[in-house]
Tab-separated table of C-alpha atoms in Angstrom:
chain	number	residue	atom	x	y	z
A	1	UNK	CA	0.000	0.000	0.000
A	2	UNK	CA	2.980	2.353	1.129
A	3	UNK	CA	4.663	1.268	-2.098
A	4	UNK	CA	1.736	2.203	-4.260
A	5	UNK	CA	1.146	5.692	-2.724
A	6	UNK	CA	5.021	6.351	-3.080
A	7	UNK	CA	4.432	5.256	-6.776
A	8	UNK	CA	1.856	7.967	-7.174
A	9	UNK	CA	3.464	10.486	-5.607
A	10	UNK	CA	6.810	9.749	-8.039
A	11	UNK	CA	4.083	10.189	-10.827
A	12	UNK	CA	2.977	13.153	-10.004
A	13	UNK	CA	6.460	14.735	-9.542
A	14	UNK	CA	7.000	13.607	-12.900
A	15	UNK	CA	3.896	15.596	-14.513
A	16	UNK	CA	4.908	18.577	-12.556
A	17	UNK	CA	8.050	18.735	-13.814
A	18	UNK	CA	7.034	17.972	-17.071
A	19	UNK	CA	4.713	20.886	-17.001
A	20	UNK	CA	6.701	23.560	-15.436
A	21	UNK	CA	10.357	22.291	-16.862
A	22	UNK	CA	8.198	21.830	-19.989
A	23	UNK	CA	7.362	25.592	-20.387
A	24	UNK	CA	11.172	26.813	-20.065
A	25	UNK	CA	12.567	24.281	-22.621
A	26	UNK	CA	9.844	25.605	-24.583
A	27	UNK	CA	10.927	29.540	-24.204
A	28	UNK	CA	14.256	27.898	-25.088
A	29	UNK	CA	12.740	26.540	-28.439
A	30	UNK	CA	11.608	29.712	-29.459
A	31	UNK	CA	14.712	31.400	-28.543
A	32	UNK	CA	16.215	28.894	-31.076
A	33	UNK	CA	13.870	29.901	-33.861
A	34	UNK	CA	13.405	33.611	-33.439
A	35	UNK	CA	15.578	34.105	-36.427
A	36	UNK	CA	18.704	36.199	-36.374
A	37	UNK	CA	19.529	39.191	-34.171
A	38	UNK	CA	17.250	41.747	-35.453
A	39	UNK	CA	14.261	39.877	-36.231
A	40	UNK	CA	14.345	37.932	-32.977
A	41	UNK	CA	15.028	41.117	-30.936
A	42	UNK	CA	11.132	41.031	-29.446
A	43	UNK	CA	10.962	37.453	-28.952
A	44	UNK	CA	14.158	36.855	-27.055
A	45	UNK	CA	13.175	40.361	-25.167
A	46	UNK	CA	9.884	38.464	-23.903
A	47	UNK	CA	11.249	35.134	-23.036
A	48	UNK	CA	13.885	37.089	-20.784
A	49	UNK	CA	11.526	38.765	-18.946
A	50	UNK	CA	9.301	35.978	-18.731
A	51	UNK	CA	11.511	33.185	-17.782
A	52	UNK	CA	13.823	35.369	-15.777
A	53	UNK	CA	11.820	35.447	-12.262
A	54	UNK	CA	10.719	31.476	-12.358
A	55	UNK	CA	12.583	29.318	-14.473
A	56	UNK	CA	15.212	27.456	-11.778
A	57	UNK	CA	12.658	26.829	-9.426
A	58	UNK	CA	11.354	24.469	-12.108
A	59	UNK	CA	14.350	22.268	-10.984
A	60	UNK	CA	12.720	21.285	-7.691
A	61	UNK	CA	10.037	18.670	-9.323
A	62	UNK	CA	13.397	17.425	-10.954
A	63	UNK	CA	15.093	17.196	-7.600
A	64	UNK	CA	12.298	15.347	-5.920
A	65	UNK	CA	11.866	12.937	-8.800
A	66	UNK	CA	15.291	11.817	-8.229
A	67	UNK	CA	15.227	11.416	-4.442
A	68	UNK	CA	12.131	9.733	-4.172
A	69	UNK	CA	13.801	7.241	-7.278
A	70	UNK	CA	16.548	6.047	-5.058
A	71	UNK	CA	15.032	6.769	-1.477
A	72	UNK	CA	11.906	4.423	-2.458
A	73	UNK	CA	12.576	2.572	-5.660
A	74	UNK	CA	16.239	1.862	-5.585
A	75	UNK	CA	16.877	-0.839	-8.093
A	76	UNK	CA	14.693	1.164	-10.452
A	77	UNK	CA	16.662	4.091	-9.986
A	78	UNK	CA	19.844	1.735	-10.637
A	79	UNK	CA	18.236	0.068	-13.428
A	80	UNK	CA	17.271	3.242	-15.460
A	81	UNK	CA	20.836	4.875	-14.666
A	82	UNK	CA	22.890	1.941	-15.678
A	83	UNK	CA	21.271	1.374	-18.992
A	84	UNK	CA	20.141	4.685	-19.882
A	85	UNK	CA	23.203	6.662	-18.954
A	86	UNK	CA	24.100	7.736	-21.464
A	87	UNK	CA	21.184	10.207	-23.014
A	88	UNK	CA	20.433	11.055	-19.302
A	89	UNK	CA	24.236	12.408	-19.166
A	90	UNK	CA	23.415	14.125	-22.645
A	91	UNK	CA	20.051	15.365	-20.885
A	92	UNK	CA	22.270	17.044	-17.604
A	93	UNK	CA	24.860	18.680	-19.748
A	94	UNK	CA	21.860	19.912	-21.741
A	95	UNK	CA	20.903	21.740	-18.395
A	96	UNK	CA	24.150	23.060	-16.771
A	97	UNK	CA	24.682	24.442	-20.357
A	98	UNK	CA	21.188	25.853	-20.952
A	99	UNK	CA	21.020	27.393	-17.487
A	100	UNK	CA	24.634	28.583	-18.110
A	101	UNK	CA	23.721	30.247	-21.367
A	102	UNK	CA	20.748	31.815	-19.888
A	103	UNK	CA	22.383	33.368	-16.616
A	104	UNK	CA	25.497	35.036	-18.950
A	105	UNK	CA	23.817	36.067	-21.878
A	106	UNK	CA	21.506	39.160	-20.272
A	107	UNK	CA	24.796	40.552	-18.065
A	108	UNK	CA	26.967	40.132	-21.300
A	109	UNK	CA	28.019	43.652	-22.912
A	110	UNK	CA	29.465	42.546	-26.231
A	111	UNK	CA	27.379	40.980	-28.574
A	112	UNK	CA	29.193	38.190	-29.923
A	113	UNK	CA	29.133	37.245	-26.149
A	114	UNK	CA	25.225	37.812	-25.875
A	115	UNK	CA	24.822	35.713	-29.259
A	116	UNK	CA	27.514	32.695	-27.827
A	117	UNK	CA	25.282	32.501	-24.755
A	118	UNK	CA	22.244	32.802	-26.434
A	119	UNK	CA	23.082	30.158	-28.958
A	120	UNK	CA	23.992	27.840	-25.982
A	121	UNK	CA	20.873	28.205	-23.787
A	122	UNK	CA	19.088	27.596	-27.035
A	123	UNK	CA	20.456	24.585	-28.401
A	124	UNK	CA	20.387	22.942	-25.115
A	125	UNK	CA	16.979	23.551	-24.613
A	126	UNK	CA	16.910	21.472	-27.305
A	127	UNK	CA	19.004	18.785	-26.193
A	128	UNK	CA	17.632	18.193	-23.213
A	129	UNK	CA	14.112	16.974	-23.789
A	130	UNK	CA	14.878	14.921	-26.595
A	131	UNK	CA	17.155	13.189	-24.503
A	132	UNK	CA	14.893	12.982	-21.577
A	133	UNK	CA	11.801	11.929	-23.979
A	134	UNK	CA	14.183	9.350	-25.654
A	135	UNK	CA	14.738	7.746	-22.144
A	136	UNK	CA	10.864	7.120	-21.372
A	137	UNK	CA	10.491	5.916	-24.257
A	138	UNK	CA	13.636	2.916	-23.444
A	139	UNK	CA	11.419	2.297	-20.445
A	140	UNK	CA	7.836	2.540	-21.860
A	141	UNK	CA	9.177	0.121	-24.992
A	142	UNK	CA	10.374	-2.545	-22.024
A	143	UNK	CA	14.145	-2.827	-23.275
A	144	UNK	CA	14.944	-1.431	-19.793
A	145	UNK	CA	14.801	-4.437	-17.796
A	146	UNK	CA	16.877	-5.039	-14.470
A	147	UNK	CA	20.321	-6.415	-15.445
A	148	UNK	CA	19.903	-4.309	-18.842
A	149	UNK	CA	23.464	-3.309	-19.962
A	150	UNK	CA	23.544	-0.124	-21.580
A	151	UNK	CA	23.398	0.186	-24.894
A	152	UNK	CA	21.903	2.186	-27.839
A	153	UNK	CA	19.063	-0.178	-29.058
A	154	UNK	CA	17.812	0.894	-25.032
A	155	UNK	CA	17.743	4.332	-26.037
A	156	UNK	CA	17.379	4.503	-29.724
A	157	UNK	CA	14.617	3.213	-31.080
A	158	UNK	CA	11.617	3.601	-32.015
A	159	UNK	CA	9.738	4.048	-29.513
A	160	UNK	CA	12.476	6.482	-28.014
A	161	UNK	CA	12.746	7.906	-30.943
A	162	UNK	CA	8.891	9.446	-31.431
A	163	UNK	CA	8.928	9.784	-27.333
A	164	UNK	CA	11.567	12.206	-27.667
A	165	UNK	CA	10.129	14.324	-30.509
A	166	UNK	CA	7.152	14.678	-28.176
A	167	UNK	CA	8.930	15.874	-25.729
A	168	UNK	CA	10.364	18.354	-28.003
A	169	UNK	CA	7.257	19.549	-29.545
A	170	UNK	CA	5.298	19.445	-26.002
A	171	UNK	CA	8.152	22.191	-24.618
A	172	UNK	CA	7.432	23.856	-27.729
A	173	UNK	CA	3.680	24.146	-27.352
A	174	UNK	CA	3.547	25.074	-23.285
A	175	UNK	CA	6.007	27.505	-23.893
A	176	UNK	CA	3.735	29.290	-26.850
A	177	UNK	CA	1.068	29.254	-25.088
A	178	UNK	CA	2.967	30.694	-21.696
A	179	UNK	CA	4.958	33.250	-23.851
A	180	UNK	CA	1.042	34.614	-25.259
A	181	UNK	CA	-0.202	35.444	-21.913
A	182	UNK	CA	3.200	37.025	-20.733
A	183	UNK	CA	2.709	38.804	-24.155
A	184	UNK	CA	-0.968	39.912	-22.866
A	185	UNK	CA	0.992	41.073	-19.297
A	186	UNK	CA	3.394	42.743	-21.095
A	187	UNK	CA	0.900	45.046	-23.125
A	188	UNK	CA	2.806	43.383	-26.461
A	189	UNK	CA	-0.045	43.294	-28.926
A	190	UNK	CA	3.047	42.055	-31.697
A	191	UNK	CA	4.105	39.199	-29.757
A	192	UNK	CA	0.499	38.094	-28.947
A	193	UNK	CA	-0.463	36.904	-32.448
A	194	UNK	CA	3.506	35.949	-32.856
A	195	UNK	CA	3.284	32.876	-29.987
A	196	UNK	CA	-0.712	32.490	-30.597
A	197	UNK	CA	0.876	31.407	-34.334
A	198	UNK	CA	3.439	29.292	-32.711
A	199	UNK	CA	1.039	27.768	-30.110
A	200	UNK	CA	-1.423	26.726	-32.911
A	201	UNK	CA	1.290	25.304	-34.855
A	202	UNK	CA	3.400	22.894	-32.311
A	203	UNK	CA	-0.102	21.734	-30.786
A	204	UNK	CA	-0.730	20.848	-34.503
A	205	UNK	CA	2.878	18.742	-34.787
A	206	UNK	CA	2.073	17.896	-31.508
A	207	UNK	CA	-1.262	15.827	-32.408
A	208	UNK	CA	0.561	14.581	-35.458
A	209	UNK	CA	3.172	13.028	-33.428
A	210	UNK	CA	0.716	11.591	-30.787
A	211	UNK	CA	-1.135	9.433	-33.576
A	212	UNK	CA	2.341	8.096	-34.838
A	213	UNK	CA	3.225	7.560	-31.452
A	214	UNK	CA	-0.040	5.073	-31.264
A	215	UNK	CA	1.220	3.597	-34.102
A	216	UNK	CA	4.601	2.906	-32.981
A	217	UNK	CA	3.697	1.838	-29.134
A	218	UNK	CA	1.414	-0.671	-31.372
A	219	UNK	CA	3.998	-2.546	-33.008
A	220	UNK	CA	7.015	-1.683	-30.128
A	221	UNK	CA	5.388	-1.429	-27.065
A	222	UNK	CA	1.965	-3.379	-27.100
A	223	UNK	CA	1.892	-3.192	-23.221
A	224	UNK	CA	1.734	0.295	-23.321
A	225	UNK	CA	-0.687	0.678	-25.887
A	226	UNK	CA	-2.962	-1.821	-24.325
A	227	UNK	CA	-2.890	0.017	-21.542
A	228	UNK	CA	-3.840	3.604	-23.334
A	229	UNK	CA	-6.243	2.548	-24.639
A	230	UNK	CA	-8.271	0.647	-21.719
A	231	UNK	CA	-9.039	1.963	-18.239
A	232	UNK	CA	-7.161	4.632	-16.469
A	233	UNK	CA	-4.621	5.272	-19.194
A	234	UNK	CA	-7.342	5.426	-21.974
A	235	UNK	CA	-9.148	8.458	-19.687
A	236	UNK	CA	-6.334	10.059	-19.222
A	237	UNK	CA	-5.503	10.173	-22.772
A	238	UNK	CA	-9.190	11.241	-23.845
A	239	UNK	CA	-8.567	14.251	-20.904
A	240	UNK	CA	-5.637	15.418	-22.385
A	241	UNK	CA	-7.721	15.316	-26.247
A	242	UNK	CA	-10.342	16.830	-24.633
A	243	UNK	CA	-8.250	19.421	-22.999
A	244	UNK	CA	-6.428	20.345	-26.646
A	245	UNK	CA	-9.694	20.961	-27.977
A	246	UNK	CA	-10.154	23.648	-25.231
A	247	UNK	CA	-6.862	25.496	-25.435
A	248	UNK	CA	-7.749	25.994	-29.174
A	249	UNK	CA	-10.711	27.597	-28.719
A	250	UNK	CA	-9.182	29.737	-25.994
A	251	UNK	CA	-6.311	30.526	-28.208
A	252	UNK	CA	-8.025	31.585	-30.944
A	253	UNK	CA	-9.905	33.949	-28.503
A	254	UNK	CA	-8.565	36.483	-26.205
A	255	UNK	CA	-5.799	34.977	-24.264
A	256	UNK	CA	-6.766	34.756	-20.465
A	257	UNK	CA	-5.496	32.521	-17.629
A	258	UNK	CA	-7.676	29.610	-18.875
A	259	UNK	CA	-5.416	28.896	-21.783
A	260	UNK	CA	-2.908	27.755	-19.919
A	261	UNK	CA	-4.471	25.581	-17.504
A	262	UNK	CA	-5.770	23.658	-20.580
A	263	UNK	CA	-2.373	23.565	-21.719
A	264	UNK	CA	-1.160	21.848	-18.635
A	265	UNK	CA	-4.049	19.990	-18.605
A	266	UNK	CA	-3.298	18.747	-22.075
A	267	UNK	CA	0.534	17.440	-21.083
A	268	UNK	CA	-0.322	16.910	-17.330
A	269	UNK	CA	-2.974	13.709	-18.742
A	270	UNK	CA	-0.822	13.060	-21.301
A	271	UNK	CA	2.231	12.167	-18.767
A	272	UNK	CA	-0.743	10.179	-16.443
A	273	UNK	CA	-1.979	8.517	-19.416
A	274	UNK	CA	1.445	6.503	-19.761
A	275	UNK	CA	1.947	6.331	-16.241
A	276	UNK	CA	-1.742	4.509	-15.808
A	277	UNK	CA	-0.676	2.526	-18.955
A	278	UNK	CA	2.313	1.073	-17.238
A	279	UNK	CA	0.272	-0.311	-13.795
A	280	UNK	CA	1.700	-2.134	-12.213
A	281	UNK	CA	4.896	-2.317	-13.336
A	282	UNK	CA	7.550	0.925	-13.274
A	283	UNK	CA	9.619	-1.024	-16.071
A	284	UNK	CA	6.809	-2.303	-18.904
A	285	UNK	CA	6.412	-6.240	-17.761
A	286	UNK	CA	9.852	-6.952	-16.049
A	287	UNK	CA	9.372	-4.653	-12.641
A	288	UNK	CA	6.734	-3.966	-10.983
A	289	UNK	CA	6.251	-1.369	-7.844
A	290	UNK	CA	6.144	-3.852	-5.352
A	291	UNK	CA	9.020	-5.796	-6.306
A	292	UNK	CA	10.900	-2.340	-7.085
A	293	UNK	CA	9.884	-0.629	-3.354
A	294	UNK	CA	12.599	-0.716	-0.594
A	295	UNK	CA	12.152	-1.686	3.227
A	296	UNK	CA	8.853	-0.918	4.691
A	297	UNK	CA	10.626	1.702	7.075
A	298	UNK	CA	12.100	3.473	4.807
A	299	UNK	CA	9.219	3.539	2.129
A	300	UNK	CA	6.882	4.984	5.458
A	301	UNK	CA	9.088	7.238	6.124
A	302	UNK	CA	9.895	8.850	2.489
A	303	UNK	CA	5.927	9.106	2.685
A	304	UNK	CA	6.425	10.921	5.718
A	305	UNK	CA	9.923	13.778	4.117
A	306	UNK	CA	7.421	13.429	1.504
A	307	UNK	CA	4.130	15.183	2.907
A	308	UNK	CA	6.305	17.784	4.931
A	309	UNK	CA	8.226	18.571	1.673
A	310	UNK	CA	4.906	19.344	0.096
A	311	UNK	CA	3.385	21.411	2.670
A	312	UNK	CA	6.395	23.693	2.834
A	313	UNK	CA	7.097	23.527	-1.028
A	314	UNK	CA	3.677	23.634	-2.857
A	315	UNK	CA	2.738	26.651	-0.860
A	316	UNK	CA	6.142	28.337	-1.843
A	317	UNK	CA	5.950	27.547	-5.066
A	318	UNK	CA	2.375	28.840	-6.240
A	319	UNK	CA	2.913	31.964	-4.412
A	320	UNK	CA	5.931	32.353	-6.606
A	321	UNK	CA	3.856	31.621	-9.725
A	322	UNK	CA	0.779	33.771	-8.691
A	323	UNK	CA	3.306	37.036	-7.718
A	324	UNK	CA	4.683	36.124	-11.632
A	325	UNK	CA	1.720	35.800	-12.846
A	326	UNK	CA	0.334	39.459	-11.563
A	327	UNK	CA	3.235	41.260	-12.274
A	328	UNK	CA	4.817	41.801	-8.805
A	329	UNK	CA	8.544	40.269	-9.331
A	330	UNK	CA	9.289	42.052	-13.319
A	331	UNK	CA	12.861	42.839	-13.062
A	332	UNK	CA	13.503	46.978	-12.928
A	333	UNK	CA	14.914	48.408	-16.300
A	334	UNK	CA	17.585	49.934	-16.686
A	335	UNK	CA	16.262	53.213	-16.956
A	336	UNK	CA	14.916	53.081	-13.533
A	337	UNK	CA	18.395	51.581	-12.135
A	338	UNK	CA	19.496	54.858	-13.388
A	339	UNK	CA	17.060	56.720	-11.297
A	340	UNK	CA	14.551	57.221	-14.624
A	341	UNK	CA	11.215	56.373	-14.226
A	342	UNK	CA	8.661	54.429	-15.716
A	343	UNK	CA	6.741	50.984	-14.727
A	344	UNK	CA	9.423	48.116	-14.637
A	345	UNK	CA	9.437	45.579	-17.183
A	346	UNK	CA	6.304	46.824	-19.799
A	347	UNK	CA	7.143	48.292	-23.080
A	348	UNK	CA	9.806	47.521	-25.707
A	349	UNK	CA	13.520	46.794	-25.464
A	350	UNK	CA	15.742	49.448	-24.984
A	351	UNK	CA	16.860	50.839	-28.601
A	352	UNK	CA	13.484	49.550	-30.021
């Protein structure tokens, strides 16, 4: 029972970082794409401001993924790392780098500098969810098994393959759809209809990819698709359609707050859907979560770090999103650290 609540709770983790990690790797796509330093001027302006207040904390879910792992699944956690080690590796560098690249490309005064950094926060915001998305789908296709030696037919193929090109395009929609509100909040009519575009179009790839990835869970992972399309996973999966549905209409409309609870909603149930597709096993018909757990005492108390962790995080954490959200941490410009005035962080770029 312990076990199976412990199971959850790793589940959930999961989704929330998928959702709020999800969003920043997204800002990073766009970064990628804005075109060169001119045209993307406005877009990288936004995703500065936007990301600039939030996006480490995104690191927690991470964080707690990994502890409860090897706290309360440990030869799951050594199972995953031994084979897969090699795109999870690819997957960290892709985040000291992108993190790196992001924290020394705003203070940077020369502009081959700004465009170095820039380049490297983009590109591994790239990286990374590929690699992460490859590395579910190892596990979801079953080639992860304990005893699994690592090798490249556990990471590439094709079920990792279309897994991590979700991954990919999922960053890219949430962070659309994120970057058109913080357009809305930063009275940018321009960059509005630029992300709208952008959120339209990866939720279109998106859908694309999520029918070939039925396909290819059909033929290379039939224990997966079984379970998406029966029960739990099958709701979950029918949410998340549901929920795409919804964040188009609300897209094509004025953006509001809505939008991007549907968005979550959309990857939130996605991430549940496979979860619920894998019952009861965390590695696809060779591990299952009780045979995974570790000792009684330690799995009750993990459940108890667990439920203090939560009431001190979760409360931190949505106050930090809701002050974001309304405007109360935008960074001053540079006009006011000069003793200038005007409201901090609206308008255009300096030199626009």
């Amino acid at each position: 029972m312990t076990a199976d609540l412990i199971a959850v709770v790793l589940l959930l983790a999961v989704t929330a970082y998928t959702c709020a990690g999800g969003t920043d790797y997204g800002a990073g796509f766009w970064d990628l794409t804005a075109g060169g330093t001119e045209r993307g001027r406005r877009p990288r302006w936004l995703i500065d401001h936007a990301m600039a207040p939030v996006w480490e904390v995104n690191n927690v879910w991470l964080i707690f993924v990994l502890v409860i792992m090897w706290t309360g699944f440990p030869v799951l956690f050594q199972t995953v790392f031994s084979a897969l080690w090699l795109p999870l590796a690819l997957a960290v560098i892709g985040m000291v780098l992108r993190g790196a690249g992001f924290a020394f490309r705003k203070p940077s005064r020369r502009p081959a500098g700004r465009r170095l950094y820039g380049a490297v926060f983009a590109i591994a915001s790239v990286v990374t969810p590929f690699f992460l998305g490859a590395a579910v789908g190892g596990i979801a296709s079953g080639r992860v098994t304990p005893g699994t030696d690592a090798s490249a037919d556990a990471w590439a193929n094709p079920t990792s393959l279309v897994f991590g090109l979700v991954a990919l395009a999922t960053t890219a929609f949430l962070g659309a759809v994120f970057l058109t509100g913080d357009a809305r909040r930063f009275d940018a009519p321009d960059l509005v209809g630029y992300f709208r575009r952008r959120a339209l179009g990866s939720l279109a790839v998106l859908t694309v990819l999520a029918v070939v990835t039925g396909f290819v869970t059909h033929e290379d992972s039939p224990y997966v698709w079984h379970g998406l399309t029966h029960g739990l996973g099958l709701f979950f999966a029918v949410v998340a359609g549901t929920a795409a549905v919804a964040t188009v209409w609300l897209l094509l409309r004025t953006p509001r707050v809505w939008m991007r609870v549907t968005a979550v909603a959309v990857v939130g149930s996605a991430v549940l859907a496979w979860g619920m597709a894998q019952r009861p096993y965390l590695l696809p018909t060779s591990l299952t979560v009780t045979d995974a757990a570790g000792a009684p005492a330690t799995l009750t108390w993990l459940a108890v770090v667990t439920l203090v962790a939560l009431v001190l995080v979760v409360p931190a954490v949505v106050l930090l999103y809701w002050l974001d959200t309304h405007g109360e941490l935008e960074e001053l410009t540079d006009s006011e650290l000069r003793g200038g005035e005007g409201p901090a962080g609206h308008g255009a770029p300096p030199g626009s």
